[in-house]
Amino acid sequence: MNIQEAKEELCRTIKAYTAKNEAGLYRIPQLHRRPILLMGPPGIGKTAVVEQAAMECGVAFLSYAMTHHTRQSAIGLPVIRQQTFHGESCSVTEYTMSEIVADILRTMEETGKEEGVLFLDEINCVSETLLPTMLRLLQFKTFGSHRLPEGWIIAAAGNPPRFNRSAREFDIVTLDRVRLLTLEPDLDAWRTYALRRNIHGSVLSYLSLKPEHFYVFRRTDLGKEFVTPRSWEDLSRTLELYEELALPAGEAFFSQYLQCAEVCTSFASYYRLYRSLSADTRLEALTSSGQLPEHVPNLAEAPADERLCIAEYLIQNLHRQLGAWKEHQLLLQSLSYFINGLVPLQPDFPSLESICQEQLEKRGNSLQKKKEFGLLPRQEEERELLLADTIKAWASEARLRGLRTDTSGFESRQISDVISVMKSLAADAFEELEQEALRLESVLRASVTFARAAFRDGLTACLFFTELLEQPETAEFLKKRMGTEYEFCIKEAQG
């Protein structure tokens, strides 16, 4: 099973385990809700996929690395209490609440969510003293004497022993308590994820040429060599920033992420080619203003690595621009909702900035709670920070527009509708967004024409049009604003 299939199965499981009957009771009792166990190599995204599934299903998420826990932190600390049995008083050992259960209850209280996923990572690396506790948790959903809240589901993950010396094989007793999902690295599934996350074009095109380098794990005389999907993603993020800051990126840099000499040397050589081809001023003009070269080159006879370099460069550039446009659109929509929310408060020009500040503080407190519990996507956090800065700037501008100088030279307040001033500022921003959309239409139209003429071989052209449509923001933009080009791209992607 690949990581995308695992995510889909997790989403189905969460929906099934949280389904209720007409009486409001869970249709599958907690005792019979088997935990999901993800077993697979390190670095393929097991933790991330569980968190994504929880977020998509709208439930809370709490993660623990079990290698950091002892029996005491898992089940609680012993407490001596006096109890009376048959008229005779005696000392009895009880336990405080488990740290994990306490965190679940705290999460429920602060997020307001009664249902969630408890994720236990590296579960097959727990100490011997913790094994009986883990077995009891998997079957009875209890830590010591404390049961998990009824709406919570257990998911766990581990690495096979060949990847981790401290890991152990699960016996039949353990496996009979879980739903086992065995995961394998899958480039096609990861590529879909990578396109949506704007993974660097050099990485995507390189892996198209060298799919065997997507996941590497081998033992040599010098030790272990490995490359994982996590390696490629982390390299991509840093590489993009290196390029923006004009920092050199060579083999010494790549070796810090690609810990396999063969893969590192091969990618370093390919990256030099990628940078050389993407520096072509004709490509820059194409992706910035939609200006087609005077003579579109026939790349059908060019080497495969050169064709892929150019195709992925165009895809990456288009996705980045359209993703930024979509984020700007979402920001302006949020700003419009914020302004509409000011109407019942009836602000005037003197009070506008203070009222906006109060509303922003309320939003900030709510977002901080979401962030603490891992429920705030990074893009949403960035959008909210931009929203706060923009609202402050617009409120200041609106106040200035509400001032006028009388004949005596003294400033007085102009009686005007403050909301209409804020909406006017929003309208100006939406007009700028529309002008940017028109530029992007020109760039997309020119890029499609270029790809059709340059990539005359079926494989590269099919790859270009397929990947163009795989990012949701790009596909949505084409479908809504460029119907003819959208239909053409679908046709070309289907070969």
C-alpha positions as semicolon CSV with decimal commas, in nm:
position;residue;x (nm);y (nm);z (nm)
1;M;0,000;0,000;0,000
2;N;0,131;0,348;-0,081
3;I;0,103;0,652;0,143
4;Q;-0,192;0,803;-0,048
5;E;-0,392;0,480;-0,017
6;A;-0,308;0,475;0,355
7;K;-0,443;0,828;0,396
8;E;-0,767;0,734;0,222
9;E;-0,803;0,429;0,445
10;L;-0,738;0,641;0,754
11;C;-1,009;0,888;0,650
12;R;-1,255;0,603;0,596
13;T;-1,164;0,458;0,936
14;I;-1,214;0,788;1,117
15;K;-1,554;0,835;0,954
16;A;-1,661;0,480;1,041
17;Y;-1,531;0,490;1,400
18;T;-1,700;0,826;1,472
19;A;-2,036;0,737;1,312
20;K;-2,329;0,742;1,557
21;N;-2,674;0,586;1,560
22;E;-3,006;0,763;1,613
23;A;-2,959;0,749;1,989
24;G;-2,628;0,935;1,962
25;L;-2,417;0,631;2,049
26;Y;-2,114;0,522;1,848
27;R;-2,212;0,249;1,608
28;I;-1,887;0,063;1,672
29;P;-1,821;0,034;2,048
30;Q;-1,480;0,154;2,161
31;L;-1,370;-0,198;2,256
32;H;-1,410;-0,315;1,896
33;R;-1,242;-0,020;1,727
34;R;-0,911;-0,174;1,632
35;P;-0,620;0,073;1,619
36;I;-0,460;0,139;1,281
37;L;-0,094;0,031;1,267
38;L;0,121;0,178;0,989
39;M;0,437;-0,024;0,929
40;G;0,689;0,096;0,675
41;P;1,035;0,239;0,609
42;P;1,138;0,567;0,774
43;G;1,089;0,894;0,593
44;I;0,784;0,807;0,381
45;G;0,542;1,033;0,571
46;K;0,360;0,808;0,819
47;T;0,320;1,077;1,086
48;A;0,225;1,347;0,836
49;V;-0,041;1,134;0,669
50;V;-0,217;1,057;0,999
51;E;-0,221;1,426;1,091
52;Q;-0,355;1,519;0,746
53;A;-0,632;1,260;0,773
54;A;-0,734;1,390;1,117
55;M;-0,739;1,750;0,991
56;E;-0,943;1,661;0,682
57;C;-1,197;1,474;0,896
58;G;-1,225;1,765;1,139
59;V;-1,109;1,579;1,450
60;A;-0,834;1,662;1,698
61;F;-0,484;1,517;1,668
62;L;-0,231;1,434;1,937
63;S;0,106;1,272;1,868
64;Y;0,350;1,094;2,097
65;A;0,687;0,930;2,029
66;M;0,670;0,622;2,249
67;T;1,050;0,587;2,277
68;H;1,040;0,892;2,507
69;H;0,795;0,734;2,750
70;T;0,844;0,517;3,055
71;R;0,587;0,304;3,232
72;Q;0,535;0,582;3,487
73;S;0,462;0,855;3,232
74;A;0,229;0,623;3,039
75;I;0,014;0,487;3,320
76;G;0,075;0,748;3,593
77;L;0,266;0,758;3,920
78;P;0,179;0,536;4,218
79;V;-0,009;0,694;4,508
80;I;-0,066;0,526;4,846
81;R;-0,425;0,561;4,972
82;Q;-0,604;0,423;5,276
83;Q;-0,911;0,205;5,213
84;T;-1,129;-0,007;5,438
85;F;-1,224;-0,366;5,351
86;H;-1,450;-0,568;5,585
87;G;-1,395;-0,313;5,858
88;E;-1,017;-0,330;5,831
89;S;-0,812;-0,033;5,705
90;C;-0,519;-0,097;5,473
91;S;-0,288;0,088;5,234
92;V;-0,367;0,052;4,863
93;T;-0,160;0,156;4,561
94;E;-0,345;0,363;4,303
95;Y;-0,213;0,564;4,010
96;T;-0,235;0,926;3,907
97;M;-0,379;1,005;3,566
98;S;-0,160;0,913;3,270
99;E;0,025;1,205;3,115
100;I;-0,115;1,100;2,776
101;V;-0,477;1,080;2,893
102;A;-0,440;1,417;3,066
103;D;-0,314;1,569;2,741
104;I;-0,613;1,425;2,553
105;L;-0,856;1,578;2,803
106;R;-0,672;1,910;2,786
107;T;-0,687;1,903;2,406
108;M;-1,061;1,832;2,415
109;E;-1,120;2,118;2,657
110;E;-0,919;2,376;2,466
111;T;-1,023;2,281;2,111
112;G;-1,385;2,198;2,190
113;K;-1,351;1,872;1,993
114;E;-1,482;1,555;2,154
115;E;-1,329;1,328;1,889
116;G;-0,969;1,288;1,786
117;V;-0,681;1,066;1,684
118;L;-0,410;0,963;1,930
119;F;-0,099;0,881;1,726
120;L;0,171;0,667;1,886
121;D;0,492;0,673;1,686
122;E;0,771;0,414;1,706
123;I;0,539;0,184;1,895
124;N;0,756;-0,123;1,830
125;C;1,051;0,047;2,001
126;V;0,897;0,076;2,350
127;S;1,085;-0,063;2,648
128;E;1,015;-0,411;2,781
129;T;0,847;-0,268;3,090
130;L;0,598;-0,079;2,874
131;L;0,496;-0,370;2,649
132;P;0,211;-0,501;2,872
133;T;0,075;-0,146;2,897
134;M;0,079;-0,112;2,517
135;L;-0,104;-0,444;2,471
136;R;-0,371;-0,336;2,716
137;L;-0,404;0,000;2,540
138;L;-0,445;-0,162;2,198
139;Q;-0,717;-0,398;2,319
140;F;-0,899;-0,216;2,599
141;K;-0,811;0,150;2,517
142;T;-0,686;0,221;2,868
143;F;-0,368;0,364;3,017
144;G;-0,345;0,210;3,362
145;S;-0,684;0,262;3,527
146;H;-0,785;0,548;3,297
147;R;-0,980;0,485;2,978
148;L;-0,939;0,696;2,665
149;P;-1,234;0,927;2,595
150;E;-1,490;0,739;2,387
151;G;-1,456;0,958;2,078
152;W;-1,082;0,901;2,043
153;I;-0,920;0,663;1,795
154;I;-0,573;0,510;1,821
155;A;-0,329;0,509;1,530
156;A;0,029;0,389;1,560
157;A;0,337;0,357;1,343
158;G;0,664;0,172;1,343
159;N;0,964;0,081;1,130
160;P;1,056;-0,278;1,041
161;P;1,357;-0,408;1,240
162;R;1,585;-0,397;0,935
163;F;1,566;-0,016;0,950
164;N;1,591;0,022;1,328
165;R;1,801;-0,193;1,561
166;S;1,586;-0,109;1,862
167;A;1,264;-0,213;1,684
168;R;1,112;-0,555;1,743
169;E;0,886;-0,779;1,541
170;F;0,526;-0,784;1,659
171;D;0,395;-1,123;1,762
172;I;0,054;-1,264;1,670
173;V;-0,091;-1,155;2,005
174;T;-0,018;-0,791;1,919
175;L;-0,110;-0,810;1,551
176;D;-0,446;-0,964;1,642
177;R;-0,535;-0,638;1,818
178;V;-0,471;-0,398;1,527
179;R;-0,551;-0,323;1,164
180;L;-0,215;-0,355;0,992
181;L;-0,130;-0,133;0,693
182;T;0,205;-0,226;0,536
183;L;0,345;0,073;0,348
184;E;0,597;0,088;0,066
185;P;0,756;0,391;-0,104
186;D;0,564;0,480;-0,421
187;L;0,694;0,752;-0,652
188;D;0,365;0,803;-0,840
189;A;0,171;0,861;-0,518
190;W;0,442;1,091;-0,383
191;R;0,453;1,287;-0,709
192;T;0,086;1,383;-0,670
193;Y;0,164;1,508;-0,318
194;A;0,483;1,680;-0,437
195;L;0,307;1,878;-0,710
196;R;0,059;2,015;-0,457
197;R;0,343;2,110;-0,224
198;N;0,545;2,279;-0,500
199;I;0,845;2,051;-0,467
200;H;1,140;2,187;-0,665
201;G;1,126;2,120;-1,039
202;S;1,479;1,979;-1,045
203;V;1,377;1,712;-0,794
204;L;1,064;1,611;-0,985
205;S;1,234;1,598;-1,324
206;Y;1,534;1,410;-1,183
207;L;1,312;1,145;-1,026
208;S;1,127;1,108;-1,356
209;L;1,461;1,012;-1,509
210;K;1,590;0,812;-1,211
211;P;1,288;0,664;-1,031
212;E;1,514;0,406;-0,866
213;H;1,672;0,690;-0,665
214;F;1,343;0,791;-0,503
215;Y;1,400;0,557;-0,208
216;V;1,739;0,400;-0,140
217;F;1,847;0,190;0,156
218;R;2,160;-0,019;0,134
219;R;2,446;-0,140;0,350
220;T;2,804;-0,091;0,234
221;D;3,149;-0,149;0,380
222;L;3,141;0,213;0,498
223;G;2,800;0,184;0,663
224;K;2,441;0,254;0,563
225;E;2,344;0,465;0,263
226;F;1,992;0,598;0,230
227;V;1,764;0,847;0,057
228;T;1,398;0,886;0,155
229;P;1,100;1,092;0,037
230;R;1,161;1,310;0,342
231;S;1,516;1,371;0,214
232;W;1,386;1,496;-0,121
233;E;1,121;1,723;0,034
234;D;1,355;1,878;0,289
235;L;1,620;1,929;0,020
236;S;1,361;2,096;-0,202
237;R;1,255;2,346;0,065
238;T;1,612;2,450;0,145
239;L;1,722;2,450;-0,219
240;E;1,445;2,691;-0,312
241;L;1,559;2,933;-0,043
242;Y;1,924;2,896;-0,145
243;E;1,826;3,004;-0,496
244;E;1,630;3,306;-0,369
245;L;1,928;3,414;-0,158
246;A;2,176;3,342;-0,442
247;L;2,367;3,093;-0,224
248;P;2,581;2,824;-0,392
249;A;2,442;2,469;-0,385
250;G;2,685;2,194;-0,481
251;E;2,759;1,833;-0,404
252;A;2,870;1,910;-0,048
253;F;2,530;2,068;0,018
254;F;2,332;1,786;-0,147
255;S;2,522;1,520;0,049
256;Q;2,371;1,656;0,371
257;Y;2,029;1,538;0,251
258;L;2,106;1,261;0,000
259;Q;2,313;1,026;0,214
260;C;2,401;0,796;-0,073
261;A;2,714;0,885;-0,271
262;E;2,580;0,759;-0,604
263;V;2,251;0,952;-0,579
264;C;2,420;1,267;-0,450
265;T;2,676;1,281;-0,732
266;S;2,413;1,205;-0,994
267;F;2,170;1,471;-0,870
268;A;2,444;1,735;-0,836
269;S;2,536;1,683;-1,201
270;Y;2,171;1,701;-1,307
271;Y;2,106;2,015;-1,103
272;R;2,385;2,199;-1,285
273;L;2,211;2,116;-1,614
274;Y;1,875;2,228;-1,472
275;R;2,014;2,564;-1,362
276;S;2,185;2,618;-1,695
277;L;1,870;2,554;-1,899
278;S;1,634;2,747;-1,670
279;A;1,855;3,057;-1,697
280;D;1,745;3,100;-2,060
281;T;1,600;3,453;-2,093
282;R;1,336;3,324;-2,336
283;L;1,187;3,106;-2,062
284;E;1,195;3,399;-1,820
285;A;1,001;3,616;-2,067
286;L;0,754;3,333;-2,128
287;T;0,671;3,280;-1,759
288;S;0,671;3,646;-1,656
289;S;0,482;3,819;-1,938
290;G;0,355;3,543;-2,166
291;Q;0,595;3,643;-2,443
292;L;0,655;3,354;-2,682
293;P;1,002;3,315;-2,837
294;E;1,023;3,439;-3,194
295;H;1,107;3,085;-3,298
296;V;0,982;2,807;-3,067
297;P;1,257;2,543;-3,052
298;N;1,185;2,186;-3,151
299;L;1,287;1,993;-2,841
300;A;1,175;1,656;-2,974
301;E;1,535;1,576;-3,075
302;A;1,689;1,709;-2,752
303;P;1,814;1,465;-2,485
304;A;1,546;1,342;-2,244
305;D;1,706;1,512;-1,943
306;E;1,697;1,851;-2,118
307;R;1,333;1,812;-2,217
308;L;1,236;1,719;-1,863
309;C;1,437;2,008;-1,717
310;I;1,249;2,261;-1,927
311;A;0,909;2,098;-1,874
312;E;0,947;2,084;-1,495
313;Y;1,084;2,439;-1,481
314;L;0,774;2,566;-1,659
315;I;0,543;2,359;-1,439
316;Q;0,711;2,473;-1,118
317;N;0,702;2,838;-1,224
318;L;0,334;2,825;-1,326
319;H;0,231;2,642;-1,009
320;R;0,414;2,891;-0,790
321;Q;0,254;3,193;-0,957
322;L;-0,097;3,046;-0,960
323;G;-0,061;2,927;-0,601
324;A;0,038;3,281;-0,496
325;W;-0,259;3,425;-0,689
326;K;-0,499;3,184;-0,517
327;E;-0,356;3,271;-0,175
328;H;-0,402;3,641;-0,253
329;Q;-0,762;3,573;-0,354
330;L;-0,829;3,386;-0,028
331;L;-0,671;3,672;0,167
332;L;-0,896;3,930;0,000
333;Q;-1,202;3,714;0,065
334;S;-1,106;3,695;0,434
335;L;-1,059;4,071;0,439
336;S;-1,407;4,120;0,293
337;Y;-1,559;3,894;0,559
338;F;-1,372;4,087;0,828
339;I;-1,502;4,421;0,698
340;N;-1,860;4,288;0,683
341;G;-1,817;4,177;1,044
342;L;-1,751;4,538;1,144
343;V;-2,098;4,651;1,030
344;P;-2,285;4,552;1,353
345;L;-2,016;4,729;1,560
346;Q;-2,093;5,063;1,387
347;P;-1,740;5,206;1,406
348;D;-1,675;5,573;1,338
349;F;-1,344;5,714;1,218
350;P;-1,199;5,785;1,567
351;S;-1,282;5,434;1,697
352;L;-1,208;5,232;1,381
353;E;-0,848;5,136;1,460
354;S;-0,922;5,032;1,819
355;I;-1,225;4,824;1,713
356;C;-1,020;4,652;1,442
357;Q;-0,744;4,581;1,694
358;E;-0,994;4,421;1,935
359;Q;-1,134;4,198;1,660
360;L;-0,785;4,099;1,546
361;E;-0,688;4,006;1,902
362;K;-0,991;3,777;1,927
363;R;-0,895;3,609;1,600
364;G;-0,535;3,581;1,719
365;N;-0,633;3,409;2,044
366;S;-0,846;3,156;1,857
367;L;-0,568;3,086;1,607
368;Q;-0,311;3,046;1,883
369;K;-0,515;2,765;2,036
370;K;-0,544;2,593;1,699
371;K;-0,168;2,629;1,651
372;E;-0,086;2,481;1,990
373;F;-0,275;2,165;1,901
374;G;-0,143;2,134;1,548
375;L;-0,474;2,233;1,387
376;L;-0,347;2,543;1,206
377;P;-0,201;2,484;0,858
378;R;0,102;2,697;0,781
379;Q;-0,068;2,866;0,483
380;E;-0,363;2,968;0,700
381;E;-0,127;3,108;0,963
382;E;0,058;3,316;0,703
383;R;-0,273;3,436;0,561
384;E;-0,393;3,549;0,903
385;L;-0,072;3,741;0,970
386;L;-0,109;3,919;0,635
387;L;-0,476;3,987;0,712
388;A;-0,385;4,153;1,042
389;D;-0,120;4,374;0,878
390;T;-0,356;4,469;0,594
391;I;-0,649;4,553;0,824
392;K;-0,425;4,777;1,035
393;A;-0,298;4,956;0,724
394;W;-0,648;4,996;0,580
395;A;-0,790;5,121;0,911
396;S;-0,514;5,382;0,927
397;E;-0,579;5,483;0,565
398;A;-0,955;5,503;0,628
399;R;-0,898;5,729;0,928
400;L;-0,682;5,960;0,717
401;R;-0,951;5,971;0,448
402;G;-1,199;6,072;0,716
403;L;-0,999;6,383;0,798
404;R;-1,021;6,716;0,619
405;T;-0,872;7,057;0,684
406;D;-1,117;7,343;0,736
407;T;-1,059;7,707;0,641
408;S;-0,905;7,780;0,982
409;G;-0,638;7,518;0,924
410;F;-0,765;7,284;1,194
411;E;-0,838;6,920;1,120
412;S;-1,193;6,802;1,181
413;R;-1,369;6,469;1,137
414;Q;-1,554;6,421;0,812
415;I;-1,897;6,263;0,861
416;S;-1,884;5,964;0,630
417;D;-1,957;5,596;0,623
418;V;-1,639;5,432;0,749
419;I;-1,745;5,091;0,618
420;S;-1,776;5,226;0,264
421;V;-1,418;5,355;0,285
422;M;-1,292;5,012;0,393
423;K;-1,493;4,845;0,116
424;S;-1,347;5,091;-0,133
425;L;-0,996;4,984;-0,033
426;A;-1,098;4,620;-0,073
427;A;-1,244;4,692;-0,417
428;D;-0,913;4,846;-0,527
429;A;-0,732;4,533;-0,409
430;F;-0,973;4,307;-0,598
431;E;-0,913;4,511;-0,914
432;E;-0,537;4,456;-0,878
433;L;-0,606;4,084;-0,832
434;E;-0,806;4,079;-1,156
435;Q;-0,522;4,248;-1,345
436;E;-0,284;3,983;-1,214
437;A;-0,527;3,714;-1,328
438;L;-0,527;3,859;-1,679
439;R;-0,146;3,846;-1,682
440;L;-0,155;3,483;-1,567
441;E;-0,403;3,399;-1,841
442;S;-0,153;3,533;-2,094
443;V;0,132;3,336;-1,936
444;L;-0,069;3,013;-1,928
445;R;-0,188;3,055;-2,286
446;A;0,168;3,115;-2,407
447;S;0,306;2,824;-2,202
448;V;0,048;2,583;-2,345
449;T;0,131;2,701;-2,698
450;F;0,504;2,663;-2,628
451;A;0,465;2,313;-2,483
452;R;0,252;2,200;-2,773
453;A;0,508;2,321;-3,028
454;A;0,828;2,230;-2,842
455;F;0,746;1,894;-2,683
456;R;0,639;1,714;-2,993
457;D;0,715;1,374;-2,846
458;G;0,420;1,219;-2,668
459;L;0,592;1,144;-2,335
460;T;0,719;1,491;-2,237
461;A;0,406;1,666;-2,367
462;C;0,182;1,423;-2,177
463;L;0,389;1,476;-1,860
464;F;0,365;1,855;-1,894
465;F;-0,012;1,867;-1,938
466;T;-0,077;1,600;-1,674
467;E;0,127;1,781;-1,409
468;L;-0,021;2,116;-1,511
469;L;-0,365;1,986;-1,411
470;E;-0,259;1,799;-1,097
471;Q;-0,224;2,110;-0,882
472;P;-0,577;2,211;-0,770
473;E;-0,514;2,588;-0,795
474;T;-0,393;2,562;-1,156
475;A;-0,673;2,328;-1,264
476;E;-0,935;2,553;-1,100
477;F;-0,796;2,866;-1,265
478;L;-0,793;2,702;-1,609
479;K;-1,142;2,558;-1,570
480;K;-1,305;2,881;-1,450
481;R;-1,126;3,134;-1,668
482;M;-0,980;2,949;-1,967
483;G;-1,228;2,680;-2,069
484;T;-1,082;2,619;-2,416
485;E;-0,727;2,574;-2,285
486;Y;-0,858;2,356;-2,000
487;E;-1,027;2,117;-2,241
488;F;-0,713;2,109;-2,456
489;C;-0,494;2,026;-2,154
490;I;-0,725;1,740;-2,054
491;K;-0,710;1,601;-2,406
492;E;-0,329;1,622;-2,419
493;A;-0,290;1,472;-2,070
494;Q;-0,494;1,172;-2,179
495;G;-0,254;1,120;-2,469
